[in-house]
mmCIF file of C-alpha atoms and ligand atoms in Angstrom:
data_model
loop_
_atom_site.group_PDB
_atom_site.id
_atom_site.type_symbol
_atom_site.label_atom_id
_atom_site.label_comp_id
_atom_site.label_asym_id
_atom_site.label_seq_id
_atom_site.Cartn_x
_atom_site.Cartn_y
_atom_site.Cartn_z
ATOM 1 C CA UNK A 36 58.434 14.524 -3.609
ATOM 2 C CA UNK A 37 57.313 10.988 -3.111
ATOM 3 C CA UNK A 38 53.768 11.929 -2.435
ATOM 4 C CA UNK A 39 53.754 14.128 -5.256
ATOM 5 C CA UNK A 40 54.923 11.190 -7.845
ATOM 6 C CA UNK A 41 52.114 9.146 -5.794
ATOM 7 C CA UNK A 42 49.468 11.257 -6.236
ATOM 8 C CA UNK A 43 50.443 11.912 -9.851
ATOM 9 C CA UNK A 44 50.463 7.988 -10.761
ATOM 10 C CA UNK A 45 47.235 7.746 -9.017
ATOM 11 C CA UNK A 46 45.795 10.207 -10.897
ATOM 12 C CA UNK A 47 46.999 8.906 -14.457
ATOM 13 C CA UNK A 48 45.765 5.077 -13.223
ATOM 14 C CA UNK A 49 42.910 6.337 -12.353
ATOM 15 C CA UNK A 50 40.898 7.196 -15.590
ATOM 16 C CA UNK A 51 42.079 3.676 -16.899
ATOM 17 C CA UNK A 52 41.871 1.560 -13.667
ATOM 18 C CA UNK A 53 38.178 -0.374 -13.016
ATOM 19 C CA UNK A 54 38.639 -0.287 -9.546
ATOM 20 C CA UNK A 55 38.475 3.308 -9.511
ATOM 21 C CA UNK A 56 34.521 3.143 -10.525
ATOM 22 C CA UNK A 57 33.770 1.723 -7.226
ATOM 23 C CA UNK A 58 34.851 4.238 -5.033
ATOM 24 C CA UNK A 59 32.246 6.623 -7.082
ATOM 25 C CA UNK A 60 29.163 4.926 -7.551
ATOM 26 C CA UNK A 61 27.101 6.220 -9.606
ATOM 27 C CA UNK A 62 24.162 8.201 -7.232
ATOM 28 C CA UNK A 63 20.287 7.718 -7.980
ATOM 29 C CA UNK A 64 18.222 10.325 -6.000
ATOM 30 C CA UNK A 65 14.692 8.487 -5.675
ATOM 31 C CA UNK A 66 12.668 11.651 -3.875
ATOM 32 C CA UNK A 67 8.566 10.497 -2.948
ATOM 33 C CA UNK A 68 5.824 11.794 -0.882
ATOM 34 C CA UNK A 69 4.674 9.466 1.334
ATOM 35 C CA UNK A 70 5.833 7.974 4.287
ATOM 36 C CA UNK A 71 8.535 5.067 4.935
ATOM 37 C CA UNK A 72 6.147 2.787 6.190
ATOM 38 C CA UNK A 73 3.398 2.889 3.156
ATOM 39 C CA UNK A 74 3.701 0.709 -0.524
ATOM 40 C CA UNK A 75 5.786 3.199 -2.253
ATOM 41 C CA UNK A 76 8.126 3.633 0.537
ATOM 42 C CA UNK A 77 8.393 0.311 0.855
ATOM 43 C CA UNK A 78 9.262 -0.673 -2.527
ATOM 44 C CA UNK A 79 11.583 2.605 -2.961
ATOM 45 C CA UNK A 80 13.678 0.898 -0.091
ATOM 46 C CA UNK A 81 13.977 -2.710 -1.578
ATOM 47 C CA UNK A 82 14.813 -0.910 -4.698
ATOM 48 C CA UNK A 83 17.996 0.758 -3.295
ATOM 49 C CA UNK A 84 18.760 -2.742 -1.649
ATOM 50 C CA UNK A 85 18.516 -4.859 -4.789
ATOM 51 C CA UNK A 86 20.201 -2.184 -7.058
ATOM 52 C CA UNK A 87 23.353 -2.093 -4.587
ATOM 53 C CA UNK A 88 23.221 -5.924 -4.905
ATOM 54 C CA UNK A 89 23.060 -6.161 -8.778
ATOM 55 C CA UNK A 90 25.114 -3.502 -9.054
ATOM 56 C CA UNK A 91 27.677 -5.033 -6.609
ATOM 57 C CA UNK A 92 27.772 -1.381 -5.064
ATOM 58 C CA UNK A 93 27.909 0.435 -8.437
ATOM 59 C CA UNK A 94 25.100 2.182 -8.196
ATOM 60 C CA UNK A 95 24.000 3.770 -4.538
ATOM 61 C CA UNK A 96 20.297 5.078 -4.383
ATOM 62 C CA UNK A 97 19.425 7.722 -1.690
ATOM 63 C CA UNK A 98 15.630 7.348 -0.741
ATOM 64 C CA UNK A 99 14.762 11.045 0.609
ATOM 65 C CA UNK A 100 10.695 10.372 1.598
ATOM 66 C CA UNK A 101 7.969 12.339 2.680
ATOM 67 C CA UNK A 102 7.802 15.699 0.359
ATOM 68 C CA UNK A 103 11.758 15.825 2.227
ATOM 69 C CA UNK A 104 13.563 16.625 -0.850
ATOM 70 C CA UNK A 105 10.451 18.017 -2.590
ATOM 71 C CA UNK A 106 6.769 18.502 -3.054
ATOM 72 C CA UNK A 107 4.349 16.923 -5.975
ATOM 73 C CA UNK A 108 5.125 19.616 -7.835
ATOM 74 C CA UNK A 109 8.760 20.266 -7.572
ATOM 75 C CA UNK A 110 9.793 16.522 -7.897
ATOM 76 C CA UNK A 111 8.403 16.584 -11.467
ATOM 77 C CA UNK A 112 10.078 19.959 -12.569
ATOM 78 C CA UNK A 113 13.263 18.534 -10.315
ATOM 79 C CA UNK A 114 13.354 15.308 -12.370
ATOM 80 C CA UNK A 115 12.754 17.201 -15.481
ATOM 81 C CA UNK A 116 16.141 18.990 -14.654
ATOM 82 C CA UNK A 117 17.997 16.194 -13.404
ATOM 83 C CA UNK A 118 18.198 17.391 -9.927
ATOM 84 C CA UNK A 119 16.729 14.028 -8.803
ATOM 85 C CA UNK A 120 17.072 11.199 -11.061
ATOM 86 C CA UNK A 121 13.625 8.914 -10.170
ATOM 87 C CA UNK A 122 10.508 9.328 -8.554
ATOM 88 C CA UNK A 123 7.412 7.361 -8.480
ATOM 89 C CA UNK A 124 4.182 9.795 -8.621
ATOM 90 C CA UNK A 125 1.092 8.985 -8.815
ATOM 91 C CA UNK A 126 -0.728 8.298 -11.757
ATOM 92 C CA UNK A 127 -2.745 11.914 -11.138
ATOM 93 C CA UNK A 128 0.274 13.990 -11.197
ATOM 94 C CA UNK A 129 0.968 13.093 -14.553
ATOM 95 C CA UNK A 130 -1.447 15.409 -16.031
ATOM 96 C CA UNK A 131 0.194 18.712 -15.598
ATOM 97 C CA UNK A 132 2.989 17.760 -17.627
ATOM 98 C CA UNK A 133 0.509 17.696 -20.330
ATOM 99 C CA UNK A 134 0.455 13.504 -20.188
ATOM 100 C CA UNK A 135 -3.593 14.141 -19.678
ATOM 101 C CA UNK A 136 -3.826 10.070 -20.890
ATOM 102 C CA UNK A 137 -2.786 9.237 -17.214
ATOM 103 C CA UNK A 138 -5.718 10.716 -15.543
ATOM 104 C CA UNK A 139 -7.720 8.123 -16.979
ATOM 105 C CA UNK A 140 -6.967 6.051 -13.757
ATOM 106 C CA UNK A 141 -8.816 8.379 -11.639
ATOM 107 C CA UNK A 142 -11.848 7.876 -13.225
ATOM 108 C CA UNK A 143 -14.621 6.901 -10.578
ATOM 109 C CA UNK A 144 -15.227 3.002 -10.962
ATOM 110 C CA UNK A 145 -12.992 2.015 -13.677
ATOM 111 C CA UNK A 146 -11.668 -0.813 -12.156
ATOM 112 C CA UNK A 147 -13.409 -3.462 -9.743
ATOM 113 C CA UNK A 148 -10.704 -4.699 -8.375
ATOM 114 C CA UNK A 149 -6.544 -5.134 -8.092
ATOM 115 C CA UNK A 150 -7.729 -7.593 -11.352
ATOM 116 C CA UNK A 151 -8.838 -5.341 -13.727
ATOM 117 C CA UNK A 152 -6.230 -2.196 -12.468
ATOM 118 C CA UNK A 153 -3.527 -5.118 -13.561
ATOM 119 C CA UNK A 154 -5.188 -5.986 -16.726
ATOM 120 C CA UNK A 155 -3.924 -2.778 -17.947
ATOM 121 C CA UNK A 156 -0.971 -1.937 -15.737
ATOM 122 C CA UNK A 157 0.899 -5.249 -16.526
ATOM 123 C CA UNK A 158 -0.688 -5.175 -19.913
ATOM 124 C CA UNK A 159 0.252 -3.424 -23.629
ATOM 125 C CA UNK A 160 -2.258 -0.255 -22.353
ATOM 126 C CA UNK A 161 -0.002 0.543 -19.378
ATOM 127 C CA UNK A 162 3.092 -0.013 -21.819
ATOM 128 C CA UNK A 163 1.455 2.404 -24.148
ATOM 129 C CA UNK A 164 0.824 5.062 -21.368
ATOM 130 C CA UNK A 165 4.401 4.715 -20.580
ATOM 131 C CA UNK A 166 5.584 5.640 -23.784
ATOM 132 C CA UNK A 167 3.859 8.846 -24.012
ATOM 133 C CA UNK A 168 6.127 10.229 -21.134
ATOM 134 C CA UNK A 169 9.192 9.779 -23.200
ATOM 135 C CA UNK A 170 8.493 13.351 -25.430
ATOM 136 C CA UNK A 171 8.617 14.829 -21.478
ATOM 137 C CA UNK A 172 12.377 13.216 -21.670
ATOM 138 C CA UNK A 173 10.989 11.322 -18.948
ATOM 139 C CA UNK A 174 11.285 6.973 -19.070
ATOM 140 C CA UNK A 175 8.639 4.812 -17.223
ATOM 141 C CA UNK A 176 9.973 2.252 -15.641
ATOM 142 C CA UNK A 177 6.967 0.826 -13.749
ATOM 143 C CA UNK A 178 3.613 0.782 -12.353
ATOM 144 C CA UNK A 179 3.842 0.383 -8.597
ATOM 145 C CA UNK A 180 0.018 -0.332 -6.644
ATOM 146 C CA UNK A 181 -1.397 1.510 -3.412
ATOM 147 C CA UNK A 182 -5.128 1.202 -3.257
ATOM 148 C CA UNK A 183 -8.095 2.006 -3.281
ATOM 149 C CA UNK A 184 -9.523 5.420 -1.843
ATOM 150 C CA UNK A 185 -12.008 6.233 1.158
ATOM 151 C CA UNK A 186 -13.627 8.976 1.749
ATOM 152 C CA UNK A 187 -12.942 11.037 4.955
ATOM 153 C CA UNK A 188 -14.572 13.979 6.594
ATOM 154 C CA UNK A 189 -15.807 15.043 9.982
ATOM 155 C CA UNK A 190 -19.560 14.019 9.602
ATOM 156 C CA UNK A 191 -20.870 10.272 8.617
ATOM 157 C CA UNK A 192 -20.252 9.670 4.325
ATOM 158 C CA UNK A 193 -23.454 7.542 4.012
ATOM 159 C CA UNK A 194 -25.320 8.844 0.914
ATOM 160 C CA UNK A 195 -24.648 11.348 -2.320
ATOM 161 C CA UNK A 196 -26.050 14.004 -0.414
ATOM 162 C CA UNK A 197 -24.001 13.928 2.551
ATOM 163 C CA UNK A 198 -20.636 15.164 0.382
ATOM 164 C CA UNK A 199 -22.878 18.371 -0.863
ATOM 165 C CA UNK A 200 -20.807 21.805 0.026
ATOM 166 C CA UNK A 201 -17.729 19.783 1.550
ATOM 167 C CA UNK A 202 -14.389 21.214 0.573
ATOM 168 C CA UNK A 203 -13.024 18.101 -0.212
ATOM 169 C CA UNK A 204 -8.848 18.099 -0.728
ATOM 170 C CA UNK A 205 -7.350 16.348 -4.128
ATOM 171 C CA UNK A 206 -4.638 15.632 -5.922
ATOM 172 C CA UNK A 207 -3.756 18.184 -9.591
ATOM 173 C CA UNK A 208 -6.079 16.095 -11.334
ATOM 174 C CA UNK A 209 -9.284 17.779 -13.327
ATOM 175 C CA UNK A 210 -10.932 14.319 -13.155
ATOM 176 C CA UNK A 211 -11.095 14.502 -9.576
ATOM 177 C CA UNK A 212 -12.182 17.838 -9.852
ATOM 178 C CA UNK A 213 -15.052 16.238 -12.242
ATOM 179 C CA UNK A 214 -15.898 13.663 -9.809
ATOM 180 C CA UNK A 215 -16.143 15.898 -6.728
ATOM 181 C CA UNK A 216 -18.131 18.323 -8.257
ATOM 182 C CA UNK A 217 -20.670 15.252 -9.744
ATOM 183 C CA UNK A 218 -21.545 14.895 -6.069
ATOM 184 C CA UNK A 219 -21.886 18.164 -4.999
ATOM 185 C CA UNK A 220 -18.532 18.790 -3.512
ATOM 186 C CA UNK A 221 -15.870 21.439 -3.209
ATOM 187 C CA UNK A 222 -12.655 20.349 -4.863
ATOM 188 C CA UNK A 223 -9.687 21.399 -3.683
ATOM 189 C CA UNK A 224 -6.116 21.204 -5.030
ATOM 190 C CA UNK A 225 -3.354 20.448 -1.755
ATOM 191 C CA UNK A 226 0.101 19.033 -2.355
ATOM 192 C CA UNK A 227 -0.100 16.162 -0.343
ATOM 193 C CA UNK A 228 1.950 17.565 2.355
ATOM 194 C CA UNK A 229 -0.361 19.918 3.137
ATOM 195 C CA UNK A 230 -3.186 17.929 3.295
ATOM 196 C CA UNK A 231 -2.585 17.161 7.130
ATOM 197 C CA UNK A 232 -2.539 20.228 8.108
ATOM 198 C CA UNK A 233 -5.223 21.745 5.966
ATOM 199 C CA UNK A 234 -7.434 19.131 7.216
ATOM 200 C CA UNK A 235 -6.300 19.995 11.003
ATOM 201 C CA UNK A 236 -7.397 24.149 10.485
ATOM 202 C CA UNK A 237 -10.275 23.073 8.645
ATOM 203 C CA UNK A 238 -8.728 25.118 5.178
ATOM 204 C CA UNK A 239 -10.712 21.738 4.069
ATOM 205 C CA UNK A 240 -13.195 19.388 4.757
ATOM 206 C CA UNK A 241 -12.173 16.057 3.863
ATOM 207 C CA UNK A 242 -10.420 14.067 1.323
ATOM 208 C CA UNK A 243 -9.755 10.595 -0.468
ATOM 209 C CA UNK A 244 -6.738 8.686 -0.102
ATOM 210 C CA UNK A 245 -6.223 4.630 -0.051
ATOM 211 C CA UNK A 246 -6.162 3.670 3.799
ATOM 212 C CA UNK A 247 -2.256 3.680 3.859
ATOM 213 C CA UNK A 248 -1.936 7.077 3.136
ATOM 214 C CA UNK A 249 -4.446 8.067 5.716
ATOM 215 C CA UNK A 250 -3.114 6.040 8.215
ATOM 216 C CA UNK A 251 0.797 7.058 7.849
ATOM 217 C CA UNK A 252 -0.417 10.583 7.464
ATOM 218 C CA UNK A 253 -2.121 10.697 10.404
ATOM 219 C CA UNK A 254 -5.149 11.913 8.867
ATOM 220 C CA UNK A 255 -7.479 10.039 10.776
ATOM 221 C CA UNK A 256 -7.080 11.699 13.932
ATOM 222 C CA UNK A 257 -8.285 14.478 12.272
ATOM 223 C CA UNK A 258 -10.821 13.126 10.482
ATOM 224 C CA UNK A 259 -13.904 11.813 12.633
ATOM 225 C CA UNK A 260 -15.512 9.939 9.845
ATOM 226 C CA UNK A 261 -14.070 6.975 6.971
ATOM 227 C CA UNK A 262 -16.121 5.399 4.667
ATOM 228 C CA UNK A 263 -14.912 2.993 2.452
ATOM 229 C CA UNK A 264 -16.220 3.684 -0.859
ATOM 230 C CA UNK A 265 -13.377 1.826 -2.850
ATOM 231 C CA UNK A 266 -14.683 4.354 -5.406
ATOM 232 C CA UNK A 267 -11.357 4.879 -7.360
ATOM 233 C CA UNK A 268 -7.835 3.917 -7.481
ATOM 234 C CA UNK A 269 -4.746 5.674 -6.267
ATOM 235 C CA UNK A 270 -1.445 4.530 -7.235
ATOM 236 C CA UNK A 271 2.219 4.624 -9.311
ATOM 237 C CA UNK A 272 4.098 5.195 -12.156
ATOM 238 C CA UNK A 273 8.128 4.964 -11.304
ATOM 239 C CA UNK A 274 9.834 7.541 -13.371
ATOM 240 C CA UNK A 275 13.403 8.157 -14.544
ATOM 241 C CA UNK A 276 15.328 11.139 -16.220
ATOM 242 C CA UNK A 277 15.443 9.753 -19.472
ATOM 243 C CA UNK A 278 18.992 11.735 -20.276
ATOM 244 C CA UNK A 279 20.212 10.078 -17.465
ATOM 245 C CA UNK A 280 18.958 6.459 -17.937
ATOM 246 C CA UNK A 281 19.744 6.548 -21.693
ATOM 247 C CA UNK A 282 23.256 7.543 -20.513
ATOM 248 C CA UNK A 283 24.407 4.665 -18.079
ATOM 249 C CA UNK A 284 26.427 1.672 -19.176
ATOM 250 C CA UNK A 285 24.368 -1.361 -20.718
ATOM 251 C CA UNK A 286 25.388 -3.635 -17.884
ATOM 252 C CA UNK A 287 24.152 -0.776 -15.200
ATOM 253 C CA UNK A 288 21.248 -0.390 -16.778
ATOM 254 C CA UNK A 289 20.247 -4.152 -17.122
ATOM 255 C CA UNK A 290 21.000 -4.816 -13.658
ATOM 256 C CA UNK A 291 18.700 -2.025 -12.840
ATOM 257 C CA UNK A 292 16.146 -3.226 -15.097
ATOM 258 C CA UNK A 293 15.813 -6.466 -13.024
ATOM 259 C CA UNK A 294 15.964 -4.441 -9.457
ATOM 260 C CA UNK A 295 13.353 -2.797 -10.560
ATOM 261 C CA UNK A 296 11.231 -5.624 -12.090
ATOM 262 C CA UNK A 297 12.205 -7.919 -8.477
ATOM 263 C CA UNK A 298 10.903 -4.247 -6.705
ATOM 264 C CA UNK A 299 7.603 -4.127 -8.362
ATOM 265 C CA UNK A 300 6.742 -7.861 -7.523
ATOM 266 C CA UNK A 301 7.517 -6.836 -4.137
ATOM 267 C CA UNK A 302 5.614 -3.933 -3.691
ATOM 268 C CA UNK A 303 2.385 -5.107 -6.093
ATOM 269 C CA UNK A 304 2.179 -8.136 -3.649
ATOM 270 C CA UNK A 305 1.982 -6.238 -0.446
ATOM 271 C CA UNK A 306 -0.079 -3.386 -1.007
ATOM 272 C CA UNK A 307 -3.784 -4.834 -0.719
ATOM 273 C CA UNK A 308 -2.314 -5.963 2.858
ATOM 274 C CA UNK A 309 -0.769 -2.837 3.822
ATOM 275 C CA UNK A 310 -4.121 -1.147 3.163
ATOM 276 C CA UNK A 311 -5.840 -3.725 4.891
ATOM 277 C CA UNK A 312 -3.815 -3.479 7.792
ATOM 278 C CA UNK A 313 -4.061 0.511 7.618
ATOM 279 C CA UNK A 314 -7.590 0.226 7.814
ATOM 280 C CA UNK A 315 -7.584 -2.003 10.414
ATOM 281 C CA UNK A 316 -5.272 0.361 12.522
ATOM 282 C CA UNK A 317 -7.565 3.125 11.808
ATOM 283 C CA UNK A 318 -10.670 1.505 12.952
ATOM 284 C CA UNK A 319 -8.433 0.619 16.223
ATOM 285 C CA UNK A 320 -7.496 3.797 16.845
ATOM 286 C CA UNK A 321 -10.910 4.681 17.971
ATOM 287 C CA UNK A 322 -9.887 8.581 16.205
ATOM 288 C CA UNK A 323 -12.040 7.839 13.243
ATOM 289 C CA UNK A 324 -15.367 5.532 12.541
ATOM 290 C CA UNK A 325 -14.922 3.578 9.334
ATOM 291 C CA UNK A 326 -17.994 3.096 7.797
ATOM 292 C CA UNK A 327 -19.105 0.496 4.885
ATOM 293 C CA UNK A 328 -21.627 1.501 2.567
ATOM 294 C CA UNK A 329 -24.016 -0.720 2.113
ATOM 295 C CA UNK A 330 -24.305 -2.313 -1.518
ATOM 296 C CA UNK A 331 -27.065 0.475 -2.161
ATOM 297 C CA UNK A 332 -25.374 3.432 -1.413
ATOM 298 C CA UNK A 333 -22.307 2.047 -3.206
ATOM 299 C CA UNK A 334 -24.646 2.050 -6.480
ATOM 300 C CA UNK A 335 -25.992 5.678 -5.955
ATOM 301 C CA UNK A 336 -22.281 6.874 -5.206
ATOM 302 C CA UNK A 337 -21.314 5.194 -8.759
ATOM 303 C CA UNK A 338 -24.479 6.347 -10.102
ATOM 304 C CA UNK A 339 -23.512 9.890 -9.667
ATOM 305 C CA UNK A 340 -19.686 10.117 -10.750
ATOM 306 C CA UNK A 341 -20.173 7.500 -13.833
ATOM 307 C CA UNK A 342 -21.128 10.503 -15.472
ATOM 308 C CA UNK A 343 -17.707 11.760 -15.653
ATOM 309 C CA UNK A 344 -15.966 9.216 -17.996
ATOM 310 C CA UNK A 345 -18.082 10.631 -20.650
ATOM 311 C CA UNK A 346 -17.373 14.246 -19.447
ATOM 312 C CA UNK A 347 -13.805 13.797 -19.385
ATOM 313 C CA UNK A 348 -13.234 10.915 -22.433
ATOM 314 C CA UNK A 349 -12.115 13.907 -24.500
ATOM 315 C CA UNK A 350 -9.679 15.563 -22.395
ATOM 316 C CA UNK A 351 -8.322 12.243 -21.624
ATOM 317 C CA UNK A 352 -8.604 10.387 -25.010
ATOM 318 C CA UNK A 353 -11.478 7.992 -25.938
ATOM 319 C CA UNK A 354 -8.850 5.955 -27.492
ATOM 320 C CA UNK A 355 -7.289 5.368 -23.635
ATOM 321 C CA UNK A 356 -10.300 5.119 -21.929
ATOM 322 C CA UNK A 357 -11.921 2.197 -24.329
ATOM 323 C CA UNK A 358 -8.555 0.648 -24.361
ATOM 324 C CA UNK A 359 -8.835 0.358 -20.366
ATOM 325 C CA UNK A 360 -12.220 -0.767 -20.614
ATOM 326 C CA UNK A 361 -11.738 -3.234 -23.276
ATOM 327 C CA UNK A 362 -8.562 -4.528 -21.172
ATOM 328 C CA UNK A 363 -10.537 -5.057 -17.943
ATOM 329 C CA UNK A 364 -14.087 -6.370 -19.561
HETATM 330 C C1 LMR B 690 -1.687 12.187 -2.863
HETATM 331 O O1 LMR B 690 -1.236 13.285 -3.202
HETATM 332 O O2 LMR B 690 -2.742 12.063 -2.221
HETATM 333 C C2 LMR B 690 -0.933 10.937 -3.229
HETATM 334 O O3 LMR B 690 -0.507 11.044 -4.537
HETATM 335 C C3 LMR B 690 0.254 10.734 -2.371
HETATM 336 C C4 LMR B 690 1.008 9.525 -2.797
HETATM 337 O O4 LMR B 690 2.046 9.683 -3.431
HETATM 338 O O5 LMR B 690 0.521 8.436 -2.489
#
């Protein structure tokens, strides 16, 4: 009888006791593609650190990494659903959701450098692009960096003509498409865990990735040949159910505001290094011969794909695209 009155006072105290909150903390499922050890994984971890801190333990976020949880595709229609509560894609898997202003960061060339890429991602463009998620009921949070892609294949990537007939894997982006075709290539959708594999059986040729993403991945031992075209960018947008963020307590929210703002200087100062260092580890490995195009061949490469920004300005938007190039000019 004493347990029962125990149990029954618990119960009433319980709805108006604080205390009570921290034995459930609220649960953030952050699901991503790519391995521990990369940018994103990186920052997704010193995320769930700093929000436990903020939070003081109010809010727990479960990492689940590498496709784990689920694939490019299902994370979107999983977020969309609430079944996972933030993600960070990249900026080409936006697209599909009919967001077709995002796949203005894989146009070939665009940006130079980390520089211009942050002239728009820390700027009122990237702000903008955020925005346009929201009729997805989808919030951006943030732009998180990886890198800049290589090409990789199992014969030398010297001039235009050596990509003619590959099957060449990419990302759900009909820019890429564009840009693989512009040099003669066979495009080829993968999720991203597939790519591995499909690149092991030969199902494809080669691929592009930033150096982090082919080093983690192990694609290099599969791939005999790297060269380091820098020819476009590869990286973030950090993503939250907007049901669900709209829904938490002020406080909660604030304190995850700043986690996330202390996350992104984290992860935007490592990733030119982690690249580097991936690259470096690649051309170790003795698997794979990096190779950098000379000045030349760089020109001819951009030579061929500039083409597609004018292609492509009216899927994407001219608005967006002269916007980016009036931000990095
Ligand atoms: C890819 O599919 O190649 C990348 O988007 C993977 C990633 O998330 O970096």
């Amino acid at each position: 009888r004493q347990a029962l009155a125990t149990t029954a006072a618990l119960a009433a105290g319980a709805t108006l006791l604080p205390t009570a909150q921290a034995q459930s903390p609220i649960v953030i499922k952050f699901s991503h593609v790519v391995a521990t050890d990369t940018p994103k994984g990186k920052a997704a971890e010193f995320f769930a650190k700093r929000a436990a801190e903020l939070t003081k333990g109010k809010v727990k976020v479960e990492v689940y990494p590498n496709s784990q949880l689920y694939k490019d595709k299902e994370e979107m229609e999983a977020l969309q659903l609430g079944s996972v509560q933030m993600l960070a894609p990249s900026l080409s898997k936006f697209a599909p959701l009919g967001v077709k202003e995002f796949e203005a960061f894989d146009l070939p060339f665009i940006f130079d450098d980390y520089n211009d890429l942050h002239a728009v991602t820390q700027g009122p463009v990237g702000a903008k692009l955020l925005k346009k998620l929201e009729s997805r009921g989808i919030t951006g949070l943030a732009y998180w960096d990886n890198g800049f892609k290589v090409m990789s294949a199992n014969k030398p990537l010297k001039s235009v003509e050596d990509y003619k007939g590959l099957k060449m894997r990419i990302q759900s982006s009909k820019v890429l498409d564009a840009q693989m075709r512009a040099i003669g290539a066979l495009p080829q959708v993968l999720a991203f865990s597939e790519t591995y594999q499909a690149l092991q059986t030969g199902v494809v040729d080669g691929t592009e990735n930033p150096p982090s993403n082919l080093y983690t991945q192990k694609m290099y031992e599969v791939q005999k040949h790297v060269s380091v075209t820098n020819h476009g960018y590869l990286g973030y947008a950090v993503v939250v159910n907007k049901k669900f963020w709209d829904g938490l307590p002020a406080d909660i929210r604030n304190q995850l505001t700043q986690a996330m703002a202390d996350a992104t200087k984290v992860a935007n100062e490592d990733a030119l290094k982690d690249n580097q260092d991936a690259l470096a580890k690649v051309k170790a490995s003795g698997k794979s011969t990096v190779y950098e195009p000379s000045k030349g061949e760089r020109f001819l490469l951009k030579k061929a794909m500039f083409p597609v920004h004018k292609q492509m300005s009216s899927r994407i938007g001219e608005e967006t695209i002269k916007d980016i190039y009036k931000a990095t000019n």
